[in-house]
mmCIF file of C-alpha atoms and ligand atoms in Angstrom:
data_model
loop_
_atom_site.group_PDB
_atom_site.id
_atom_site.type_symbol
_atom_site.label_atom_id
_atom_site.label_comp_id
_atom_site.label_asym_id
_atom_site.label_seq_id
_atom_site.Cartn_x
_atom_site.Cartn_y
_atom_site.Cartn_z
ATOM 1 C CA MET A 134 -22.826 -131.931 -82.564
ATOM 2 C CA ALA A 135 -19.345 -132.786 -83.739
ATOM 3 C CA GLU A 136 -16.248 -130.707 -83.240
ATOM 4 C CA ILE A 137 -15.585 -128.590 -86.343
ATOM 5 C CA GLY A 138 -12.024 -127.425 -86.989
ATOM 6 C CA LYS A 139 -8.944 -127.421 -89.165
ATOM 7 C CA ASP A 140 -6.762 -129.711 -87.041
ATOM 8 C CA LEU A 141 -5.234 -132.379 -89.292
ATOM 9 C CA GLU A 142 -3.812 -134.265 -86.312
ATOM 10 C CA VAL A 143 -7.252 -134.705 -84.744
ATOM 11 C CA ALA A 144 -8.652 -135.899 -88.090
ATOM 12 C CA LYS A 145 -5.739 -138.280 -88.635
ATOM 13 C CA GLU A 146 -6.022 -139.807 -85.182
ATOM 14 C CA ALA A 147 -9.782 -140.350 -85.508
ATOM 15 C CA LEU A 148 -9.337 -142.088 -88.876
ATOM 16 C CA GLU A 149 -6.486 -144.251 -87.605
ATOM 17 C CA LYS A 150 -8.700 -145.387 -84.744
ATOM 18 C CA GLY A 151 -11.385 -146.460 -87.233
ATOM 19 C CA GLY A 152 -13.606 -143.402 -86.827
ATOM 20 C CA LEU A 153 -15.466 -141.193 -89.291
ATOM 21 C CA VAL A 154 -14.285 -137.721 -90.326
ATOM 22 C CA ALA A 155 -16.115 -135.342 -92.652
ATOM 23 C CA ILE A 156 -13.632 -133.919 -95.162
ATOM 24 C CA PRO A 157 -13.865 -130.950 -97.521
ATOM 25 C CA THR A 158 -13.262 -131.508 -101.221
ATOM 26 C CA GLU A 159 -13.681 -129.206 -104.202
ATOM 27 C CA THR A 160 -16.911 -131.033 -105.147
ATOM 28 C CA VAL A 161 -18.884 -131.657 -101.915
ATOM 29 C CA TYR A 162 -18.019 -132.688 -98.330
ATOM 30 C CA GLY A 163 -17.227 -136.387 -97.934
ATOM 31 C CA LEU A 164 -17.821 -138.754 -95.021
ATOM 32 C CA ALA A 165 -14.464 -140.497 -94.764
ATOM 33 C CA ALA A 166 -13.167 -143.733 -93.247
ATOM 34 C CA ASN A 167 -10.172 -146.042 -93.733
ATOM 35 C CA ALA A 168 -10.910 -147.727 -97.082
ATOM 36 C CA PHE A 169 -8.766 -150.748 -96.180
ATOM 37 C CA ASP A 170 -10.720 -151.485 -93.007
ATOM 38 C CA GLU A 171 -14.073 -153.192 -93.439
ATOM 39 C CA GLU A 172 -15.353 -152.303 -89.971
ATOM 40 C CA SER A 173 -14.690 -148.574 -90.477
ATOM 41 C CA VAL A 174 -16.289 -148.662 -93.918
ATOM 42 C CA LEU A 175 -19.459 -150.270 -92.569
ATOM 43 C CA LYS A 176 -19.864 -147.319 -90.186
ATOM 44 C CA ILE A 177 -20.277 -145.029 -93.218
ATOM 45 C CA PHE A 178 -23.236 -147.084 -94.459
ATOM 46 C CA GLU A 179 -24.770 -147.119 -90.995
ATOM 47 C CA VAL A 180 -24.417 -143.377 -90.356
ATOM 48 C CA LYS A 181 -25.725 -142.401 -93.801
ATOM 49 C CA ASP A 182 -28.440 -145.046 -93.749
ATOM 50 C CA ARG A 183 -27.030 -145.927 -97.157
ATOM 51 C CA PRO A 184 -28.100 -149.172 -98.831
ATOM 52 C CA SER A 185 -25.235 -151.639 -99.120
ATOM 53 C CA PHE A 186 -25.708 -151.796 -102.916
ATOM 54 C CA ASP A 187 -24.485 -148.202 -103.351
ATOM 55 C CA PRO A 188 -20.659 -148.251 -103.675
ATOM 56 C CA LEU A 189 -18.236 -145.706 -102.207
ATOM 57 C CA ILE A 190 -15.575 -143.633 -103.951
ATOM 58 C CA VAL A 191 -12.020 -144.160 -102.700
ATOM 59 C CA HIS A 192 -9.933 -140.998 -102.301
ATOM 60 C CA VAL A 193 -6.179 -141.254 -102.846
ATOM 61 C CA SER A 194 -3.322 -138.746 -102.917
ATOM 62 C CA SER A 195 -1.882 -139.545 -106.360
ATOM 63 C CA LEU A 196 -2.071 -141.642 -109.498
ATOM 64 C CA ALA A 197 0.780 -143.725 -108.055
ATOM 65 C CA PHE A 198 -1.350 -144.564 -104.989
ATOM 66 C CA ALA A 199 -4.360 -145.339 -107.210
ATOM 67 C CA ALA A 200 -2.175 -147.880 -109.023
ATOM 68 C CA LYS A 201 -1.676 -149.706 -105.701
ATOM 69 C CA ILE A 202 -5.382 -150.468 -105.259
ATOM 70 C CA VAL A 203 -6.342 -151.497 -108.794
ATOM 71 C CA GLU A 204 -5.328 -154.338 -111.107
ATOM 72 C CA GLU A 205 -4.190 -152.019 -113.864
ATOM 73 C CA ILE A 206 -4.461 -148.461 -115.109
ATOM 74 C CA PRO A 207 -5.511 -148.626 -118.762
ATOM 75 C CA GLU A 208 -4.087 -146.016 -121.134
ATOM 76 C CA SER A 209 -7.356 -144.079 -121.317
ATOM 77 C CA ALA A 210 -7.515 -143.828 -117.511
ATOM 78 C CA GLU A 211 -3.908 -142.702 -117.299
ATOM 79 C CA LYS A 212 -4.543 -139.951 -119.836
ATOM 80 C CA LEU A 213 -7.574 -138.714 -117.897
ATOM 81 C CA ALA A 214 -5.883 -138.943 -114.500
ATOM 82 C CA LYS A 215 -2.864 -137.002 -115.761
ATOM 83 C CA ALA A 216 -5.112 -134.349 -117.269
ATOM 84 C CA PHE A 217 -7.541 -133.878 -114.373
ATOM 85 C CA TRP A 218 -6.162 -135.126 -111.048
ATOM 86 C CA PRO A 219 -6.381 -133.666 -108.534
ATOM 87 C CA GLY A 220 -9.895 -132.769 -109.678
ATOM 88 C CA PRO A 221 -13.590 -133.662 -109.977
ATOM 89 C CA LEU A 222 -13.070 -136.914 -111.916
ATOM 90 C CA THR A 223 -13.730 -140.406 -110.513
ATOM 91 C CA LEU A 224 -12.308 -143.301 -112.513
ATOM 92 C CA VAL A 225 -13.918 -146.727 -112.244
ATOM 93 C CA LEU A 226 -11.230 -149.407 -112.571
ATOM 94 C CA LYS A 227 -10.781 -153.122 -111.787
ATOM 95 C CA LYS A 228 -9.960 -153.322 -108.088
ATOM 96 C CA ASN A 229 -7.372 -155.549 -106.436
ATOM 97 C CA GLU A 230 -7.734 -157.429 -103.133
ATOM 98 C CA SER A 231 -6.637 -154.443 -101.009
ATOM 99 C CA ILE A 232 -10.125 -152.934 -101.272
ATOM 100 C CA PRO A 233 -12.837 -154.780 -99.302
ATOM 101 C CA LEU A 234 -16.021 -155.716 -101.168
ATOM 102 C CA SER A 235 -18.060 -153.625 -98.735
ATOM 103 C CA VAL A 236 -16.535 -150.499 -100.356
ATOM 104 C CA THR A 237 -17.576 -151.555 -103.859
ATOM 105 C CA SER A 238 -20.926 -153.177 -103.024
ATOM 106 C CA GLY A 239 -19.571 -156.539 -104.038
ATOM 107 C CA MET A 240 -18.376 -155.420 -107.478
ATOM 108 C CA ASP A 241 -14.932 -156.134 -108.898
ATOM 109 C CA THR A 242 -14.478 -152.461 -109.809
ATOM 110 C CA VAL A 243 -13.679 -149.463 -107.619
ATOM 111 C CA GLY A 244 -14.319 -145.740 -108.090
ATOM 112 C CA VAL A 245 -11.148 -143.773 -107.297
ATOM 113 C CA ARG A 246 -10.141 -140.121 -107.378
ATOM 114 C CA VAL A 247 -7.644 -137.537 -106.137
ATOM 115 C CA PRO A 248 -9.630 -134.650 -104.628
ATOM 116 C CA ASN A 249 -8.476 -131.084 -105.245
ATOM 117 C CA HIS A 250 -8.544 -129.544 -101.794
ATOM 118 C CA PRO A 251 -5.327 -128.639 -99.949
ATOM 119 C CA ILE A 252 -6.566 -129.702 -96.497
ATOM 120 C CA SER A 253 -7.873 -133.105 -97.551
ATOM 121 C CA LEU A 254 -4.904 -133.783 -99.811
ATOM 122 C CA ALA A 255 -2.560 -133.062 -96.892
ATOM 123 C CA LEU A 256 -4.638 -135.384 -94.697
ATOM 124 C CA ILE A 257 -4.648 -138.254 -97.218
ATOM 125 C CA LYS A 258 -0.886 -137.858 -97.795
ATOM 126 C CA SER A 259 -0.294 -138.180 -94.051
ATOM 127 C CA LEU A 260 -2.147 -141.518 -93.860
ATOM 128 C CA ASP A 261 -0.975 -144.924 -95.044
ATOM 129 C CA PHE A 262 -4.451 -145.888 -96.229
ATOM 130 C CA PRO A 263 -6.863 -144.270 -98.722
ATOM 131 C CA LEU A 264 -10.211 -142.811 -97.659
ATOM 132 C CA ALA A 265 -13.539 -144.267 -98.703
ATOM 133 C CA ALA A 266 -15.868 -141.274 -98.757
ATOM 134 C CA PRO A 267 -19.347 -140.794 -100.155
ATOM 135 C CA SER A 268 -21.047 -137.422 -99.801
ATOM 136 C CA ALA A 269 -21.557 -136.517 -96.117
ATOM 137 C CA ASN A 270 -25.360 -136.457 -96.070
ATOM 138 C CA PRO A 271 -28.099 -138.892 -95.100
ATOM 139 C CA PHE A 272 -28.793 -141.201 -98.061
ATOM 140 C CA GLY A 273 -30.833 -139.611 -100.848
ATOM 141 C CA TYR A 274 -30.510 -136.088 -99.472
ATOM 142 C CA THR A 275 -28.834 -133.005 -100.975
ATOM 143 C CA SER A 276 -25.011 -133.116 -100.751
ATOM 144 C CA PRO A 277 -23.287 -130.761 -98.265
ATOM 145 C CA THR A 278 -21.128 -127.928 -99.579
ATOM 146 C CA GLN A 279 -20.274 -126.312 -96.220
ATOM 147 C CA ALA A 280 -19.129 -127.730 -92.871
ATOM 148 C CA PHE A 281 -22.305 -126.650 -91.073
ATOM 149 C CA HIS A 282 -24.449 -128.600 -93.573
ATOM 150 C CA VAL A 283 -22.696 -131.757 -92.345
ATOM 151 C CA ASN A 284 -22.975 -130.730 -88.724
ATOM 152 C CA ASN A 285 -26.724 -130.067 -89.016
ATOM 153 C CA GLN A 286 -27.466 -133.572 -90.250
ATOM 154 C CA LEU A 287 -24.691 -135.906 -89.163
ATOM 155 C CA GLY A 288 -23.001 -133.899 -86.393
ATOM 156 C CA SER A 289 -23.864 -136.350 -83.642
ATOM 157 C CA LYS A 290 -22.584 -139.321 -85.633
ATOM 158 C CA VAL A 291 -19.111 -138.310 -86.813
ATOM 159 C CA ASN A 292 -15.896 -137.958 -84.820
ATOM 160 C CA TYR A 293 -14.720 -134.720 -86.403
ATOM 161 C CA ILE A 294 -15.592 -132.286 -89.205
ATOM 162 C CA LEU A 295 -12.605 -130.805 -91.042
ATOM 163 C CA ASP A 296 -13.604 -127.329 -92.113
ATOM 164 C CA GLY A 297 -12.365 -126.378 -95.580
ATOM 165 C CA GLY A 298 -14.848 -123.598 -96.305
ATOM 166 C CA ASN A 299 -17.302 -123.495 -99.159
ATOM 167 C CA CYS A 300 -16.791 -126.191 -101.840
ATOM 168 C CA LYS A 301 -15.496 -124.517 -105.018
ATOM 169 C CA VAL A 302 -17.147 -126.800 -107.592
ATOM 170 C CA GLY A 303 -20.275 -127.564 -105.556
ATOM 171 C CA ILE A 304 -21.446 -130.571 -107.558
ATOM 172 C CA GLU A 305 -20.182 -134.170 -107.351
ATOM 173 C CA SER A 306 -17.395 -135.637 -109.465
ATOM 174 C CA THR A 307 -17.936 -136.901 -112.990
ATOM 175 C CA ILE A 308 -17.664 -140.706 -112.940
ATOM 176 C CA VAL A 309 -15.965 -142.390 -115.897
ATOM 177 C CA SER A 310 -15.586 -146.135 -116.229
ATOM 178 C CA CYS A 311 -12.393 -147.280 -117.968
ATOM 179 C CA VAL A 312 -12.824 -151.059 -117.823
ATOM 180 C CA ASP A 313 -13.032 -153.590 -120.696
ATOM 181 C CA ASN A 314 -11.343 -151.191 -123.145
ATOM 182 C CA LYS A 315 -14.305 -148.806 -123.068
ATOM 183 C CA VAL A 316 -14.650 -145.269 -121.733
ATOM 184 C CA VAL A 317 -18.162 -144.767 -120.398
ATOM 185 C CA VAL A 318 -19.500 -141.783 -118.460
ATOM 186 C CA LEU A 319 -21.583 -143.110 -115.527
ATOM 187 C CA ARG A 320 -22.389 -139.828 -113.775
ATOM 188 C CA LEU A 321 -22.321 -136.260 -115.056
ATOM 189 C CA GLY A 322 -20.513 -133.951 -112.664
ATOM 190 C CA GLY A 323 -17.982 -131.208 -112.111
ATOM 191 C CA LEU A 324 -15.924 -132.095 -115.183
ATOM 192 C CA THR A 325 -17.730 -131.755 -118.520
ATOM 193 C CA VAL A 326 -17.951 -134.479 -121.164
ATOM 194 C CA GLU A 327 -16.347 -132.007 -123.604
ATOM 195 C CA GLU A 328 -13.291 -131.631 -121.338
ATOM 196 C CA ILE A 329 -13.006 -135.419 -121.056
ATOM 197 C CA GLU A 330 -13.236 -135.929 -124.808
ATOM 198 C CA ASN A 331 -10.660 -133.192 -125.442
ATOM 199 C CA ALA A 332 -8.180 -134.886 -123.129
ATOM 200 C CA LEU A 333 -8.862 -138.331 -124.657
ATOM 201 C CA GLY A 334 -8.579 -136.985 -128.172
ATOM 202 C CA ARG A 335 -11.727 -138.927 -129.121
ATOM 203 C CA PRO A 336 -15.396 -139.216 -128.160
ATOM 204 C CA VAL A 337 -16.308 -141.328 -125.117
ATOM 205 C CA ASP A 338 -17.810 -144.719 -126.009
ATOM 206 C CA ASP A 339 -21.054 -144.115 -124.153
ATOM 207 C CA ILE A 340 -22.870 -141.970 -121.615
ATOM 208 C CA GLN A 341 -25.014 -144.172 -119.364
ATOM 209 C CA THR A 342 -26.361 -141.888 -116.692
ATOM 210 C CA SER A 343 -30.032 -142.603 -117.283
ATOM 211 C CA SER A 344 -31.794 -144.106 -114.295
ATOM 212 C CA ASP A 345 -34.014 -146.135 -116.631
ATOM 213 C CA LYS A 346 -31.153 -148.486 -117.351
ATOM 214 C CA PRO A 347 -28.901 -148.183 -114.317
ATOM 215 C CA THR A 348 -25.355 -149.355 -114.944
ATOM 216 C CA ALA A 349 -24.085 -148.428 -111.495
ATOM 217 C CA PRO A 350 -25.952 -149.360 -108.344
ATOM 218 C CA GLY A 351 -25.812 -145.753 -107.190
ATOM 219 C CA MET A 352 -27.472 -144.241 -110.249
ATOM 220 C CA LEU A 353 -30.809 -143.879 -108.550
ATOM 221 C CA SER A 354 -33.445 -141.698 -110.127
ATOM 222 C CA ALA A 355 -34.526 -140.101 -106.838
ATOM 223 C CA HIS A 356 -31.577 -138.413 -105.147
ATOM 224 C CA TYR A 357 -30.226 -135.060 -103.931
ATOM 225 C CA ASN A 358 -33.612 -134.092 -102.501
ATOM 226 C CA PRO A 359 -33.652 -131.369 -99.831
ATOM 227 C CA GLY A 360 -36.995 -132.517 -98.392
ATOM 228 C CA LYS A 361 -39.612 -130.339 -100.045
ATOM 229 C CA LYS A 362 -41.327 -131.086 -103.321
ATOM 230 C CA ILE A 363 -39.444 -129.665 -106.301
ATOM 231 C CA ILE A 364 -41.277 -128.770 -109.500
ATOM 232 C CA ILE A 365 -39.232 -128.188 -112.659
ATOM 233 C CA GLY A 366 -40.727 -126.148 -115.490
ATOM 234 C CA ASN A 367 -41.514 -122.666 -116.690
ATOM 235 C CA ILE A 368 -41.384 -120.623 -113.464
ATOM 236 C CA ASP A 369 -43.681 -117.808 -114.727
ATOM 237 C CA HIS A 370 -46.269 -120.381 -115.693
ATOM 238 C CA ASN A 371 -46.001 -122.284 -112.394
ATOM 239 C CA LEU A 372 -46.137 -119.066 -110.344
ATOM 240 C CA LYS A 373 -49.590 -118.489 -111.828
ATOM 241 C CA LYS A 374 -50.653 -122.002 -110.882
ATOM 242 C CA PHE A 375 -49.637 -121.915 -107.199
ATOM 243 C CA PRO A 376 -50.457 -119.295 -104.541
ATOM 244 C CA ARG A 377 -47.273 -117.244 -104.017
ATOM 245 C CA ALA A 378 -47.285 -117.651 -100.255
ATOM 246 C CA ARG A 379 -46.687 -121.355 -100.666
ATOM 247 C CA VAL A 380 -43.793 -121.398 -103.122
ATOM 248 C CA GLY A 381 -40.075 -120.852 -103.099
ATOM 249 C CA VAL A 382 -38.204 -120.261 -106.365
ATOM 250 C CA LEU A 383 -34.794 -121.406 -107.550
ATOM 251 C CA SER A 384 -34.100 -119.782 -110.908
ATOM 252 C CA PHE A 385 -31.045 -119.828 -113.126
ATOM 253 C CA LYS A 386 -30.617 -116.028 -113.446
ATOM 254 C CA ARG A 387 -33.817 -114.120 -112.829
ATOM 255 C CA THR A 388 -35.537 -112.657 -109.778
ATOM 256 C CA PHE A 389 -39.311 -112.426 -109.598
ATOM 257 C CA LYS A 390 -41.316 -109.364 -108.640
ATOM 258 C CA ASN A 391 -44.039 -109.801 -106.022
ATOM 259 C CA LEU A 392 -42.243 -112.745 -104.522
ATOM 260 C CA ASN A 393 -40.578 -112.290 -101.130
ATOM 261 C CA ILE A 394 -36.801 -112.105 -101.660
ATOM 262 C CA THR A 395 -36.187 -114.569 -98.836
ATOM 263 C CA LYS A 396 -38.089 -117.169 -100.830
ATOM 264 C CA GLN A 397 -36.168 -116.922 -104.081
ATOM 265 C CA PHE A 398 -32.614 -117.594 -105.176
ATOM 266 C CA ALA A 399 -30.939 -117.176 -108.551
ATOM 267 C CA LEU A 400 -28.154 -119.713 -109.120
ATOM 268 C CA SER A 401 -26.098 -117.123 -110.984
ATOM 269 C CA PRO A 402 -27.560 -113.678 -111.807
ATOM 270 C CA LYS A 403 -24.840 -113.218 -114.435
ATOM 271 C CA GLY A 404 -25.541 -116.629 -115.970
ATOM 272 C CA ASP A 405 -22.182 -118.167 -115.089
ATOM 273 C CA MET A 406 -22.494 -121.955 -115.050
ATOM 274 C CA GLN A 407 -19.647 -122.541 -112.570
ATOM 275 C CA GLU A 408 -21.217 -120.112 -110.126
ATOM 276 C CA ALA A 409 -24.575 -121.843 -110.665
ATOM 277 C CA ALA A 410 -23.096 -125.260 -109.824
ATOM 278 C CA LYS A 411 -21.375 -123.869 -106.750
ATOM 279 C CA ASN A 412 -24.645 -122.385 -105.461
ATOM 280 C CA LEU A 413 -26.967 -125.279 -106.350
ATOM 281 C CA PHE A 414 -27.057 -127.444 -103.216
ATOM 282 C CA GLY A 415 -26.684 -124.573 -100.736
ATOM 283 C CA SER A 416 -29.638 -122.738 -102.317
ATOM 284 C CA LEU A 417 -31.787 -125.866 -102.221
ATOM 285 C CA ARG A 418 -30.963 -126.282 -98.534
ATOM 286 C CA LYS A 419 -31.822 -122.633 -97.792
ATOM 287 C CA LEU A 420 -35.142 -122.843 -99.618
ATOM 288 C CA ASP A 421 -35.920 -126.010 -97.731
ATOM 289 C CA THR A 422 -35.772 -124.050 -94.450
ATOM 290 C CA ARG A 423 -38.187 -121.352 -95.678
ATOM 291 C CA ALA A 424 -41.924 -121.448 -94.952
ATOM 292 C CA VAL A 425 -42.868 -122.817 -98.358
ATOM 293 C CA GLU A 426 -44.528 -125.997 -99.543
ATOM 294 C CA PHE A 427 -42.950 -126.343 -102.990
ATOM 295 C CA ILE A 428 -39.786 -125.235 -104.694
ATOM 296 C CA LEU A 429 -40.311 -124.095 -108.281
ATOM 297 C CA THR A 430 -37.251 -124.370 -110.461
ATOM 298 C CA GLU A 431 -36.208 -124.494 -114.106
ATOM 299 C CA GLU A 432 -33.646 -126.254 -116.240
ATOM 300 C CA VAL A 433 -30.469 -124.326 -117.029
ATOM 301 C CA PRO A 434 -28.992 -124.300 -120.581
ATOM 302 C CA ASN A 435 -28.175 -127.949 -121.212
ATOM 303 C CA ASP A 436 -24.505 -127.850 -122.162
ATOM 304 C CA GLY A 437 -21.183 -128.100 -120.336
ATOM 305 C CA LEU A 438 -21.696 -128.051 -116.562
ATOM 306 C CA GLY A 439 -25.379 -127.263 -117.203
ATOM 307 C CA ARG A 440 -25.966 -130.934 -118.043
ATOM 308 C CA ALA A 441 -24.811 -131.989 -114.569
ATOM 309 C CA ILE A 442 -26.909 -129.262 -112.909
ATOM 310 C CA ASN A 443 -30.013 -130.383 -114.824
ATOM 311 C CA ASP A 444 -29.278 -134.001 -113.885
ATOM 312 C CA ARG A 445 -29.251 -133.076 -110.172
ATOM 313 C CA LEU A 446 -32.404 -130.948 -110.444
ATOM 314 C CA LEU A 447 -34.224 -133.756 -112.212
ATOM 315 C CA ARG A 448 -33.231 -136.384 -109.647
ATOM 316 C CA ALA A 449 -34.028 -134.017 -106.777
ATOM 317 C CA SER A 450 -37.523 -133.552 -108.198
ATOM 318 C CA GLN A 451 -38.281 -137.292 -108.321
ATOM 319 C CA LYS A 452 -40.343 -138.874 -105.576
ATOM 320 C CA LYS A 453 -38.321 -141.165 -103.320
HETATM 321 P P1 AMP B 147 -21.486 -140.290 -103.593
HETATM 322 O O1 AMP B 147 -20.061 -140.075 -103.214
HETATM 323 O O2 AMP B 147 -22.437 -140.193 -102.451
HETATM 324 O O3 AMP B 147 -21.871 -139.448 -104.766
HETATM 325 O O4 AMP B 147 -21.603 -141.796 -104.078
HETATM 326 C C1 AMP B 147 -20.635 -142.383 -104.868
HETATM 327 C C2 AMP B 147 -21.236 -142.856 -106.154
HETATM 328 O O5 AMP B 147 -20.161 -143.316 -106.967
HETATM 329 C C3 AMP B 147 -22.139 -144.067 -106.047
HETATM 330 O O6 AMP B 147 -23.457 -143.700 -105.800
HETATM 331 C C4 AMP B 147 -21.985 -144.725 -107.416
HETATM 332 O O7 AMP B 147 -22.917 -144.173 -108.309
HETATM 333 C C5 AMP B 147 -20.603 -144.309 -107.851
HETATM 334 N N1 AMP B 147 -19.659 -145.430 -107.798
HETATM 335 C C6 AMP B 147 -18.774 -145.711 -106.812
HETATM 336 N N2 AMP B 147 -18.085 -146.820 -107.095
HETATM 337 C C7 AMP B 147 -18.512 -147.264 -108.286
HETATM 338 C C8 AMP B 147 -18.205 -148.371 -109.116
HETATM 339 N N3 AMP B 147 -17.289 -149.272 -108.770
HETATM 340 N N4 AMP B 147 -18.877 -148.506 -110.278
HETATM 341 C C9 AMP B 147 -19.811 -147.597 -110.631
HETATM 342 N N5 AMP B 147 -20.164 -146.528 -109.895
HETATM 343 C C10 AMP B 147 -19.531 -146.356 -108.739
HETATM 344 MG MG1 MG B 148 -24.157 -138.851 -102.428
#
């Protein structure tokens, strides 16, 4: 198991020596390494068992630092960065030669963002390199939203886990590509499409998050899975189909009579979508540890953050 703590000096030293440090962000915990150093970056892929075709997001401390690692910041990207950074928005931009191709899976674009977490922002500001950091989980698994989630799965493989408590947003960043004069949403996430369009003052050009026509190597249909089979649909109906002893339930708001309370979680009993997003991955992980064979779940109302939650539930329910 790794050491878990809040010591920025320990984290800084490990990163400067080319090591891996798990960092808290407002979205999920990241597995961070020096983005300028190819050897350090390759360790991320190894530890996560992540295919080399799945690019990493680079975390910087400011828009000014982002400008140092890309060819240019188009007007649309500048507008979005000024509106939402630090925050759950990743911008895909044309990279310059400072970023090794191993970070971007050989592409000429890089995903970059300023995370909104005081501890990680202080860490990144103290370093003279940005941090490449995908979610700190084995590839294809549910993202971690607490330090112990990271420790349970990757504890023996990282140098240090910076503890920043429970992630406030709980779902990954929204990814928006701003290359070739187009604004295209590549992944739904913690920032809604409505918020993005409001800041732009116009609709986005496209939303290409469907796994049927992947536009980003990382847009895999099967992802975020906690381990057990997940069945999405009408929970009342599915409870009749399966013997109760064998199912766990993840509902949006409701609790179910005659079902052991340790085997059911409501994402937000009051129907608050932000609370639902925050609880999503942690609840899936808890249900995965219960003595159940399947997890029955349902879609949440499909607007705002609900679209990102439904996206994760759908991918988590796909067979790997
Ligand atoms: P994770 O941090 O684990 O959610 O993974 C980062 C995700 O960001 C990848 O799976 C990709 O989908 C996306 N990503 C990173 N860089 C790029 C890029 N240059 N172009 C498109 N998508 C990207
Ligand atoms: Mg991930």
